[in-house]
Short mmCIF file of C-alpha atoms in Angstrom, two decimals:
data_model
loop_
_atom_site.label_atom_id
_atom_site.label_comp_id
_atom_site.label_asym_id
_atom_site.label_seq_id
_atom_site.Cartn_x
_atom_site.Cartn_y
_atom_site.Cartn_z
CA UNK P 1 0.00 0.00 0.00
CA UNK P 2 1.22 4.07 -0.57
CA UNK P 3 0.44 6.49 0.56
CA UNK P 4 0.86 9.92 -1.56
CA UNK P 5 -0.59 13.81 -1.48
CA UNK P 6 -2.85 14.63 -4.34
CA UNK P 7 -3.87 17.91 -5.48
CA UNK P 8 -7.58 18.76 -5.55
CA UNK P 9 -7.85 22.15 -7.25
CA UNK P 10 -7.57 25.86 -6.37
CA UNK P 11 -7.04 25.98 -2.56
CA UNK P 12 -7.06 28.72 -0.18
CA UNK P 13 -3.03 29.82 -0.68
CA UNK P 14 -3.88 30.43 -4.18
CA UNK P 15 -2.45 26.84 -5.28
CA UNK P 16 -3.41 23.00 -5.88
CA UNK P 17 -4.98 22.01 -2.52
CA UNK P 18 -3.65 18.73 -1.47
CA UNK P 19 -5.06 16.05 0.41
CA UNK P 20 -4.79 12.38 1.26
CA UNK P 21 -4.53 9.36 -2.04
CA UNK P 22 -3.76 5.88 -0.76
CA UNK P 23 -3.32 3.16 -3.15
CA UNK P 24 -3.11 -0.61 -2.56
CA UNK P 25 -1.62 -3.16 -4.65
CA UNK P 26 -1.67 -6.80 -4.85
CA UNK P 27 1.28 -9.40 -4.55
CA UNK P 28 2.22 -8.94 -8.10
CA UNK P 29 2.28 -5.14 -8.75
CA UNK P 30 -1.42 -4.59 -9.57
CA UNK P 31 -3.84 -2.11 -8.41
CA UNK P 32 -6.15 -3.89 -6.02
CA UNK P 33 -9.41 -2.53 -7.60
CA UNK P 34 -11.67 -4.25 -4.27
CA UNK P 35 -9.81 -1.27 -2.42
CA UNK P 36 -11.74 2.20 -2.39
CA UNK P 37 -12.88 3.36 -6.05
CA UNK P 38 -10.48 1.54 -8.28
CA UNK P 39 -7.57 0.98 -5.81
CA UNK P 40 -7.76 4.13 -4.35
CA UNK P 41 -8.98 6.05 -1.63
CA UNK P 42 -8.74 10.09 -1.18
CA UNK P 43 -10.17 11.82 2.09
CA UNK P 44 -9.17 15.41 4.30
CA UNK P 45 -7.94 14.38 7.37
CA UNK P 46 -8.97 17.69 8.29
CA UNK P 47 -11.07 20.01 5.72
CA UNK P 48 -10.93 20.82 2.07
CA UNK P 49 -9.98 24.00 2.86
CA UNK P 50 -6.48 22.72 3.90
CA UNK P 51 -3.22 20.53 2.76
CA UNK P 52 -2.96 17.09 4.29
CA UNK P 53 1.07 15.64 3.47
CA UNK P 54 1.06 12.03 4.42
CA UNK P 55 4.26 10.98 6.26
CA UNK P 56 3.17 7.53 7.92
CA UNK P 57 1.23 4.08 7.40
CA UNK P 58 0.55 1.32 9.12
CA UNK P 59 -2.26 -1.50 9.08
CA UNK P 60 -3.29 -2.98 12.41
CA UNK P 61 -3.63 -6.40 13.30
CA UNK P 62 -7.20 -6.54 12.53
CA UNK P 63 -7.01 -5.26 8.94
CA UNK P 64 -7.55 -1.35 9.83
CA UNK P 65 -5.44 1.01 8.40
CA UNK P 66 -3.74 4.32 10.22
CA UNK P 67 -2.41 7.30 8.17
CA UNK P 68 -0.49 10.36 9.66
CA UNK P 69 -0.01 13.47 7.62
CA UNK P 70 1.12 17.17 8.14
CA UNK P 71 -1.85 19.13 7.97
CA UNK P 72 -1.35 22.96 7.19
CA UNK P 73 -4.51 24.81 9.19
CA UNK P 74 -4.84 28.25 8.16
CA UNK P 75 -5.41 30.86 10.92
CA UNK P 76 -9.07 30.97 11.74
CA UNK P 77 -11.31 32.14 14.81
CA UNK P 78 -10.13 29.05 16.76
CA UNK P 79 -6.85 28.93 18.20
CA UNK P 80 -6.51 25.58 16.13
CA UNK P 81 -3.60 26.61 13.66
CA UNK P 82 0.07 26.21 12.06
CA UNK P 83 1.12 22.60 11.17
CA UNK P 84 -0.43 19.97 12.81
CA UNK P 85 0.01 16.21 13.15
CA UNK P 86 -3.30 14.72 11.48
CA UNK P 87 -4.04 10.72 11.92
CA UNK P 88 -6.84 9.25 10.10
CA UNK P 89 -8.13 5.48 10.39
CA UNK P 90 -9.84 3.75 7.65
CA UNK P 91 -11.68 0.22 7.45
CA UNK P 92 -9.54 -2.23 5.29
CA UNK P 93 -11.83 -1.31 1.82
CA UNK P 94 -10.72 2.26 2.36
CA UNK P 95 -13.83 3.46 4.16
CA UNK P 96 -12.61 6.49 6.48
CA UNK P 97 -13.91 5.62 9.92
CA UNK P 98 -11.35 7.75 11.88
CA UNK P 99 -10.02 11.30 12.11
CA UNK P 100 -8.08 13.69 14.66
CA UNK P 101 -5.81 16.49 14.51
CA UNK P 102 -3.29 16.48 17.55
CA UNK P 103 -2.36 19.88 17.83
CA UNK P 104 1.13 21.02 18.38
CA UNK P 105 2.69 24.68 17.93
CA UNK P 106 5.88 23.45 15.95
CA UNK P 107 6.01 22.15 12.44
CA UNK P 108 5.77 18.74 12.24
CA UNK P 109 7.29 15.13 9.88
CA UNK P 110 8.95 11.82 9.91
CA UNK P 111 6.12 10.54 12.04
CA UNK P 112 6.46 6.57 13.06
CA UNK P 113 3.11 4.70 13.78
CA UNK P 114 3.24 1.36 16.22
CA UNK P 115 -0.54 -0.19 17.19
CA UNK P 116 -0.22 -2.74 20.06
CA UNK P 117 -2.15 -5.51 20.74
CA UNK P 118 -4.90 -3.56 22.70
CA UNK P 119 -5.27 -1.06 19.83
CA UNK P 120 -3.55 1.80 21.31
CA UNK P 121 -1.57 3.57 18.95
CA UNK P 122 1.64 5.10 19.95
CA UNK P 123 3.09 7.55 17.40
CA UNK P 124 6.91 9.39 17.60
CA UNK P 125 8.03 12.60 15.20
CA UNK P 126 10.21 15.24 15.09
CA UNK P 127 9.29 19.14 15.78
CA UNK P 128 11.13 21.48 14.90
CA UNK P 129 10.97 25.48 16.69
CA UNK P 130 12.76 28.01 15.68
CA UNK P 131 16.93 26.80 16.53
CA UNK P 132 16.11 23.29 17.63
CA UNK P 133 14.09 20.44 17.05
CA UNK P 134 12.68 17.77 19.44
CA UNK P 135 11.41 14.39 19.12
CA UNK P 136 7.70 14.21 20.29
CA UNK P 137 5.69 11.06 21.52
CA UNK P 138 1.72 10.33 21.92
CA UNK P 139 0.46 7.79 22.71
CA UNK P 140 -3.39 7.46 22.01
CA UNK P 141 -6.52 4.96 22.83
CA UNK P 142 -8.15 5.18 19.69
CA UNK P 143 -8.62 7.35 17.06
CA UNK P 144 -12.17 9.58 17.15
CA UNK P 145 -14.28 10.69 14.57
CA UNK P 146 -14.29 14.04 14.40
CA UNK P 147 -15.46 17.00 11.87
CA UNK P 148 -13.55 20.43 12.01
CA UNK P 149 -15.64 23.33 11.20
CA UNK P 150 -13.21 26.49 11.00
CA UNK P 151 -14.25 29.91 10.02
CA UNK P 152 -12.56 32.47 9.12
CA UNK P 153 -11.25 35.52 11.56
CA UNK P 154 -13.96 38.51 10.39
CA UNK P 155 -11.86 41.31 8.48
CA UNK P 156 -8.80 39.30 8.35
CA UNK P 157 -8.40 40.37 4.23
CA UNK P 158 -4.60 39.88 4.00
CA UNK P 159 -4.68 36.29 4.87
CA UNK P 160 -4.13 34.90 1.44
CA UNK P 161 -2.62 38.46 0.14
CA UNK P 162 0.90 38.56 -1.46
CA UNK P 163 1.76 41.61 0.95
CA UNK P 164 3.16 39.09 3.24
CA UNK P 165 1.33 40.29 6.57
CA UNK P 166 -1.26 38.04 6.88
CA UNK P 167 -2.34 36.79 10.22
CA UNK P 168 -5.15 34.78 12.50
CA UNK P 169 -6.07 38.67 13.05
CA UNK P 170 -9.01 41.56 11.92
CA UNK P 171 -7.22 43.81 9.58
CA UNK P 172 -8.18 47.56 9.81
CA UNK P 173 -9.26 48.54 6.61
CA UNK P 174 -11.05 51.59 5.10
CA UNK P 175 -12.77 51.79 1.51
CA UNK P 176 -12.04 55.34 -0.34
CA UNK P 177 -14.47 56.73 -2.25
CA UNK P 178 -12.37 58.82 -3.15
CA UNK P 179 -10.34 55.96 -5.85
CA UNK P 180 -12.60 53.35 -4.89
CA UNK P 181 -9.84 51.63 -3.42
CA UNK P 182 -9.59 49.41 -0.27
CA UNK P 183 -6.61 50.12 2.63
CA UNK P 184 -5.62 47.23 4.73
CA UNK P 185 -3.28 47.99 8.14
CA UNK P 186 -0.66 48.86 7.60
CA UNK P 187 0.54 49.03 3.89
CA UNK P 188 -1.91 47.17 1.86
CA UNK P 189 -3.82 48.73 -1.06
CA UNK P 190 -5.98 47.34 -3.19
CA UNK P 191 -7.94 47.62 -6.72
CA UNK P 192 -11.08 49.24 -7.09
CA UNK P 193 -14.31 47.70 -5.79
CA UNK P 194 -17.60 49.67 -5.05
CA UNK P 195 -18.14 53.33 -5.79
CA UNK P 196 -19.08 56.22 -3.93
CA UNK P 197 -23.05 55.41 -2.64
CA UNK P 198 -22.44 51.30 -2.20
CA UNK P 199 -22.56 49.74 1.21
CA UNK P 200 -19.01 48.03 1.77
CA UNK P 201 -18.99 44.86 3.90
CA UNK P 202 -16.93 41.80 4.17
CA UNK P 203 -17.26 37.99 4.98
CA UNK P 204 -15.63 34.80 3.92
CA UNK P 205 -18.12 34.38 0.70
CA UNK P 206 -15.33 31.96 -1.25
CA UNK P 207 -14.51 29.82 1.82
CA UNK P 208 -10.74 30.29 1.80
CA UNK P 209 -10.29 31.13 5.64
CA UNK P 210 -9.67 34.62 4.68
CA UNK P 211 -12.56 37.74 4.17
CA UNK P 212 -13.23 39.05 0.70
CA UNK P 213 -14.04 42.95 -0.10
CA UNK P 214 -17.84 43.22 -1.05
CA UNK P 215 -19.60 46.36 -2.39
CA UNK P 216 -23.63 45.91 -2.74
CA UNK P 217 -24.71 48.81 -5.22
CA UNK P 218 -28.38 49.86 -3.50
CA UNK P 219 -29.28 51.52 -7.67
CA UNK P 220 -28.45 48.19 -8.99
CA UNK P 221 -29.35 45.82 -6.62
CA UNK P 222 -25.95 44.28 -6.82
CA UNK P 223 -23.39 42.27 -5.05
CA UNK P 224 -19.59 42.92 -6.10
CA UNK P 225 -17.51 40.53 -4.49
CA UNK P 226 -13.87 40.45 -4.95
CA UNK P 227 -11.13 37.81 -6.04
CA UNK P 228 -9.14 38.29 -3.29
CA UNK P 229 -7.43 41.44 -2.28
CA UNK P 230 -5.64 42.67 -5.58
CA UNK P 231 -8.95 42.23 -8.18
CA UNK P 232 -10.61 44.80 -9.31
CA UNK P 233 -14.48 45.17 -9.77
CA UNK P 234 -14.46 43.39 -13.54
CA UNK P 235 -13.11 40.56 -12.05
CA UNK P 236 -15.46 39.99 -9.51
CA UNK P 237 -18.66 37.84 -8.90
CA UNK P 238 -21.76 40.00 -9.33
CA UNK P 239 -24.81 38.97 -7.89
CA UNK P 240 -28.21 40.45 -8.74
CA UNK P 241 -29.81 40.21 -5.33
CA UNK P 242 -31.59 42.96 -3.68
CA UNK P 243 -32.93 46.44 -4.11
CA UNK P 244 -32.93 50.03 -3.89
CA UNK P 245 -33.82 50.56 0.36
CA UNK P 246 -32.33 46.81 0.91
CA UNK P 247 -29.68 46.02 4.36
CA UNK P 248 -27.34 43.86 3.17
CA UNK P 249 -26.83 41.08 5.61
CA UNK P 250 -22.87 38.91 5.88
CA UNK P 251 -24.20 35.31 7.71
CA UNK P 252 -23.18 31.67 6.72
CA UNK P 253 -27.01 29.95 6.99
CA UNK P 254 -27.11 26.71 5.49
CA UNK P 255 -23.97 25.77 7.29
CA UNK P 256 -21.43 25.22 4.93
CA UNK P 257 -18.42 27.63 6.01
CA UNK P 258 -19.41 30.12 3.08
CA UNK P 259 -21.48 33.37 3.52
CA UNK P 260 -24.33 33.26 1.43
CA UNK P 261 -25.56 36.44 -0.02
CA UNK P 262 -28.79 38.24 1.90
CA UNK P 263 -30.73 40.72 2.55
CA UNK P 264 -33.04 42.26 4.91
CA UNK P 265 -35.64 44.02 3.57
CA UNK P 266 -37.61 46.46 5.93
CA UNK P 267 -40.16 47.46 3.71
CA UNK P 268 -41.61 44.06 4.47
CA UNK P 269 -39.59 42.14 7.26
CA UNK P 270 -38.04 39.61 5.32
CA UNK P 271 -34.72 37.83 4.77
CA UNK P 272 -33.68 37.27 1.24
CA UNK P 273 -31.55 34.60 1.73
CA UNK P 274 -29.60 33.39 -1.47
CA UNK P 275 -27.56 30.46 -0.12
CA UNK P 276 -24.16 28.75 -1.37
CA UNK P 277 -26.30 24.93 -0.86
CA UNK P 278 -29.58 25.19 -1.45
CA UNK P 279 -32.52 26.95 -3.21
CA UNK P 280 -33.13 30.34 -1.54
CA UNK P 281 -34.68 30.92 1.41
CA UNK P 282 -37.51 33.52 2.05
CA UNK P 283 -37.66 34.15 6.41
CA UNK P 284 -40.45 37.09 7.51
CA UNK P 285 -38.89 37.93 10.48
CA UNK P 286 -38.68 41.79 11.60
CA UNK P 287 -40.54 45.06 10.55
CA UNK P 288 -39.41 48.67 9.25
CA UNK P 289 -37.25 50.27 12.09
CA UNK P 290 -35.64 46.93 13.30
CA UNK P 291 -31.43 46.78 12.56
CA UNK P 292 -30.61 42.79 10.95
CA UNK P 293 -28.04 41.30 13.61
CA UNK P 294 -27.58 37.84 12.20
CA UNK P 295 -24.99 35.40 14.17
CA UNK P 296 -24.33 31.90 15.44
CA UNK P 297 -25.86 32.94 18.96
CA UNK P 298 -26.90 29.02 19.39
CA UNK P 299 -23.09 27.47 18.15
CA UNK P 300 -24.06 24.86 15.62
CA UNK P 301 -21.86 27.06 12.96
CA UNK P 302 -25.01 28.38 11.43
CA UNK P 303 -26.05 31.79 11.34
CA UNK P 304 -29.17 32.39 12.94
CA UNK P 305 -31.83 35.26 11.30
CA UNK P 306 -31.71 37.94 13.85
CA UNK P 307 -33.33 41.79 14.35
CA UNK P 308 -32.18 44.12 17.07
CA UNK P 309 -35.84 46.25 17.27
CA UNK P 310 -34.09 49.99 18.72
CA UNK P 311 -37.97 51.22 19.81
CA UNK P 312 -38.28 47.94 22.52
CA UNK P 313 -34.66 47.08 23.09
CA UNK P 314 -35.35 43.41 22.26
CA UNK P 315 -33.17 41.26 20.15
CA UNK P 316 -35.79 38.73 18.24
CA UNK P 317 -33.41 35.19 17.33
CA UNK P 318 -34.44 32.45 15.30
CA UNK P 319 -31.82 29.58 16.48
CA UNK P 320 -31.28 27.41 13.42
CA UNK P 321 -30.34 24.81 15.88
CA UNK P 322 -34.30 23.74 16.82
CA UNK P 323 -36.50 26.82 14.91
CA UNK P 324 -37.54 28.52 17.95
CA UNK P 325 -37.52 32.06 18.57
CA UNK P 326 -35.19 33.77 21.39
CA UNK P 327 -36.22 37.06 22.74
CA UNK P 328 -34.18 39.12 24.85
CA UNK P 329 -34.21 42.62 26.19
CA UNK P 330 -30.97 44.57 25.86
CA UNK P 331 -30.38 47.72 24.79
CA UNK P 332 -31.72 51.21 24.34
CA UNK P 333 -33.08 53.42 21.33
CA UNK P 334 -29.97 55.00 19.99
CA UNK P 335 -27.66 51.99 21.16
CA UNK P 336 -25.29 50.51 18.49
CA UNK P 337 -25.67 46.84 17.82
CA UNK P 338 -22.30 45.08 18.02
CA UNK P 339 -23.38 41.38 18.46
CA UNK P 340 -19.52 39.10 18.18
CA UNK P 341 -17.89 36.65 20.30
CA UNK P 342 -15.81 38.31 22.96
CA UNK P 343 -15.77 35.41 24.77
CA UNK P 344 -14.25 32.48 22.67
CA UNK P 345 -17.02 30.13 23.13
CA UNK P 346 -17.99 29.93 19.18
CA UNK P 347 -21.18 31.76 20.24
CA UNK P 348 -22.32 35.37 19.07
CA UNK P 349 -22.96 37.30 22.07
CA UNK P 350 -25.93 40.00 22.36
CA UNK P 351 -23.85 43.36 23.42
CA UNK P 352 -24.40 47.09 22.22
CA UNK P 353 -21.96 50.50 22.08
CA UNK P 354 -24.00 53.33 23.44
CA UNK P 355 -22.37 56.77 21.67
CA UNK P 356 -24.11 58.93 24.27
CA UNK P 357 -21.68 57.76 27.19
CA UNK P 358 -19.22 55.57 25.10
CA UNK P 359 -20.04 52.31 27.19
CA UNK P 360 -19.95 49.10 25.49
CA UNK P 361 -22.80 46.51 27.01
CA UNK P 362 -22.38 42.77 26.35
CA UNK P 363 -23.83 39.29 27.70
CA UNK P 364 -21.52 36.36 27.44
CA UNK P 365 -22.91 33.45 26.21
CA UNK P 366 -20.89 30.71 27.87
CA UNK P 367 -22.04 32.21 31.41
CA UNK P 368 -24.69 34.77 31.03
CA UNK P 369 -22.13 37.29 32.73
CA UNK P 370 -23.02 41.19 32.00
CA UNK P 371 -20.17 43.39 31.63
CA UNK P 372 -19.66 47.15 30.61
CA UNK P 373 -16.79 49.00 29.50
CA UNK P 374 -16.24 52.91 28.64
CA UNK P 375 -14.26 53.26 25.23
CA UNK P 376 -14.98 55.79 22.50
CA UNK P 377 -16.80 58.80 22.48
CA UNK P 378 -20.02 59.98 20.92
CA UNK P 379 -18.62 60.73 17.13
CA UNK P 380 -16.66 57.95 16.82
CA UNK P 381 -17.42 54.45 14.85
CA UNK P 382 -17.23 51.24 16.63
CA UNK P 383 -15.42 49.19 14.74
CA UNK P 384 -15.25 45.62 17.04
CA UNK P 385 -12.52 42.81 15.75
CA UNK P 386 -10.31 40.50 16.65
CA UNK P 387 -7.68 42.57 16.08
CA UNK P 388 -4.65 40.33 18.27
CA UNK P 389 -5.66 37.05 17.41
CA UNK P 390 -6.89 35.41 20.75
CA UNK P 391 -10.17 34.43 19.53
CA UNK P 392 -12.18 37.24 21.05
CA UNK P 393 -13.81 40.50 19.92
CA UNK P 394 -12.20 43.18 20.72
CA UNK P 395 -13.95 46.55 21.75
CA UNK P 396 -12.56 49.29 19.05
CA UNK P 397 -13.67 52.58 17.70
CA UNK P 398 -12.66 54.48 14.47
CA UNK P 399 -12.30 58.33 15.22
CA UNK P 400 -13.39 60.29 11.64
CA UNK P 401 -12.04 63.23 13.38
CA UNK P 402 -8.12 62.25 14.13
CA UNK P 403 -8.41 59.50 11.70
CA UNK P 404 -7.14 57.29 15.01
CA UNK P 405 -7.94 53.77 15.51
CA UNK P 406 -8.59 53.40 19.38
CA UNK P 407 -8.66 49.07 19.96
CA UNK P 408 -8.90 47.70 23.78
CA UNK P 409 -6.67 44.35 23.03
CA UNK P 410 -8.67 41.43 24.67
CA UNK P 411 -5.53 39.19 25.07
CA UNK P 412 -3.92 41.27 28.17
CA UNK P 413 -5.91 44.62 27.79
CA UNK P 414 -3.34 46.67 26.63
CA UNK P 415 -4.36 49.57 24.02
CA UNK P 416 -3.56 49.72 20.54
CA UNK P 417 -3.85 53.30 18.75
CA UNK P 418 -3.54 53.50 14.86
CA UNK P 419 -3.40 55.94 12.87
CA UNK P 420 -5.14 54.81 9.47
CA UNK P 421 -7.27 56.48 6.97
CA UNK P 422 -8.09 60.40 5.64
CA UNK P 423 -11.06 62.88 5.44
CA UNK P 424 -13.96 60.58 3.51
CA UNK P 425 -12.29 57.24 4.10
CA UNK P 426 -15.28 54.68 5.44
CA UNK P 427 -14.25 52.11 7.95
CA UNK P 428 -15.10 48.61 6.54
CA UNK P 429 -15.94 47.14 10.26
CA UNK P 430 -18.03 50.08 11.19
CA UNK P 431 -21.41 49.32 13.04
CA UNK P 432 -22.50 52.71 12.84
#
């Protein structure tokens, strides 16, 4: 049996993604054709969305097979990330019955696989930091099932960019009307996308791991959304979906780790949901006044159709998890809706910026806690993002007037003060 890489097509670094192939031969040379499709078998250890470099094989006693591989995981809003050691275990027709990633901060290869009698599997490879390298053992009781669901860090545009700064982080970026151009923190500049008038927004629409620029054109109805940072607006995808007095919406809802292009229309309350698996979906759920706040507030990794209604205070949910409706009071007319997850749980968690008095109001979801914090002032633009990487939110505010970024680093609460953008630019993440 061998086991080789294979590439799969155009892959989130811009190149063939790669992935598992084994092959199994018989005594004389030929391809066993009773193994897999043909005498072969090709799986992810981890997703599509990453490379998975074989570098070990062994068959148990019992006929089972066990693969290792170096799996490349792309930074993402998990702290899951770098090269990993993957190990996969299939039945002995090919049949993937098995999968794990065993997560380790260096780089990882040579791996050795031993099964004892028992079935415990006891694997050995070298890591190498940054001056020395180390060899590594784990031993494990079996090898779980398990399905990785990684999005992308919200903002985080440079990801896949040849500027070389890309990073598990939320970029600070600004759209210029002015040229029509996009400006990433703190060098990158892009082609022009949108035009003076267009909303500008940004989600993870191609399901690379990394956010693309997006310009919906109220006059036309349209969607613009870029080819990665350098295209310009010819080359991108343009979607007729929407019109004039439409709120375009950024939300994955069918579930499969690619924002689907929506909208919220108030004139009659309903979500115009044009999704990446599926036939569209039509949701009447709001009414003129209410602000669309869509987010995973349940965790099942699908959005869930949300309105923040300013004249109640009441955030109206509908968890995609079981259908039923959530309704919770929080908030004030005039408040700023700036739903995220500050606490790392994978949930979206209700919380507002109030301009009046600056104070940002949030309510964990993995313990219900209530907390408020002071940060900004009334003319600024809260701009929240996970701007160091720890998997959080982070409270931030654009200032128009200074042109100042203002970001209260989640991590260790340090503060982290910009200075990006001129008269006119528009902050990308801007709630307000």
């Amino acid at each position: 049996m061998v086991a080789a890489s294979e590439g799969t097509g155009f892959g989130p670094t811009g190149t063939s993604h790669v992935d598992v192939k084994l092959m199994r031969f018989t005594p004389d040379g030929a391809v066993d054709t009773t193994f897999g499709t043909n005498g072969q078998s090709g799986f992810d250890v981890t997703t599509s969305r990453f490379d998975d470099i074989p570098n070990g094989l062994v068959a148990t006693p019992d006929g089972q097979i066990l693969v290792s591989a170096v799996s490349n995981v792309l930074q993402n809003r998990t702290q899951t990330s770098g090269q990993t050691l993957s190990i996969a275990k299939l039945t002995s027709n090919g049949t993937v019955t098995g999968r794990m990633l065993q997560v380790s901060s260096y780089s990882t290869s040579r791996a050795f696989l031993h099964v004892y009698p028992d079935g415990r599997v006891l694997t050995t490879y070298h890591t190498a930091g940054q001056s020395t390298g180390d060899l590594l053992l784990v031993r494990m009781t079996g090898i779980p099932l398990r399905t990785y669901r990684l999005r992308a860090v919200p903002f985080n545009f440079l990801l896949n960019s040849p500027f070389g700064l890309a990073g598990g982080t939320s970029d600070p970026t600004l759209f210029r009307p002015a040229s029509n151009r996009w400006f990433a923190y703190p060098s990158a500049q892009s082609e022009p996308v949108g035009l003076p008038g267009d909303i500008v927004l940004s989600g993870d629409f191609r399901g690379d791991i990394a956010a693309e620029r997006v310009a919906f054109r109220p006059s036309l109805g349209r969607w613009y959304i870029a080819n990665g940072f350098l295209s310009n607006e010819s080359q991108s995808l343009k979607v007729d979906w929407g019109l004039n007095g439409d709120i375009p919406v950024v939300g994955d809802f069918d579930g499969d780790l690619k924002a689907d292009v929506t909208v919220f229309r108030p004139s009659d309350g309903f979500w115009y949901i044009l999704g990446t698996s599926g036939p569209p979906a039509y949701i009447h759920w709001g009414i003129t006044g209410d602000k669309p706040v869509a987010g995973d507030y349940d965790g099942d990794f699908i959005d869930d159709v949300a309105v923040w209604r300013p004249s109640d205070g009441n955030w109206y949910i509908i968890k995609s998890s079981d259908g039923q409706a959530l309704i919770t009071h929080f908030g004030l007319d005039g408040d700023v809706p700036v739903q995220d997850d500050y606490d790392a749980d994978g949930k979206t968690d209700i919380a507002v910026w109030r301009p009046s008095t600056g104070i940002w109001y949030r309510l964990n979801s993995s313990d219900g806690a209530f907390s408020a914090i002071q940060w900004g002032i009334p003319t600024d633009k809260a701009v929240p993002g996970d701007y160091d990487g720890d998997s959080k939110a982070d409270a931030a505010v654009f200032r128009p007037a200074d042109k100042l970024w203002y970001i209260l680093n989640s991590s260790n609460g340090t503060v982290s003060i910009l200075t990006w953008g001129i008269d006119g630019d528009i902050p990308v993440q801007a709630r307000n």
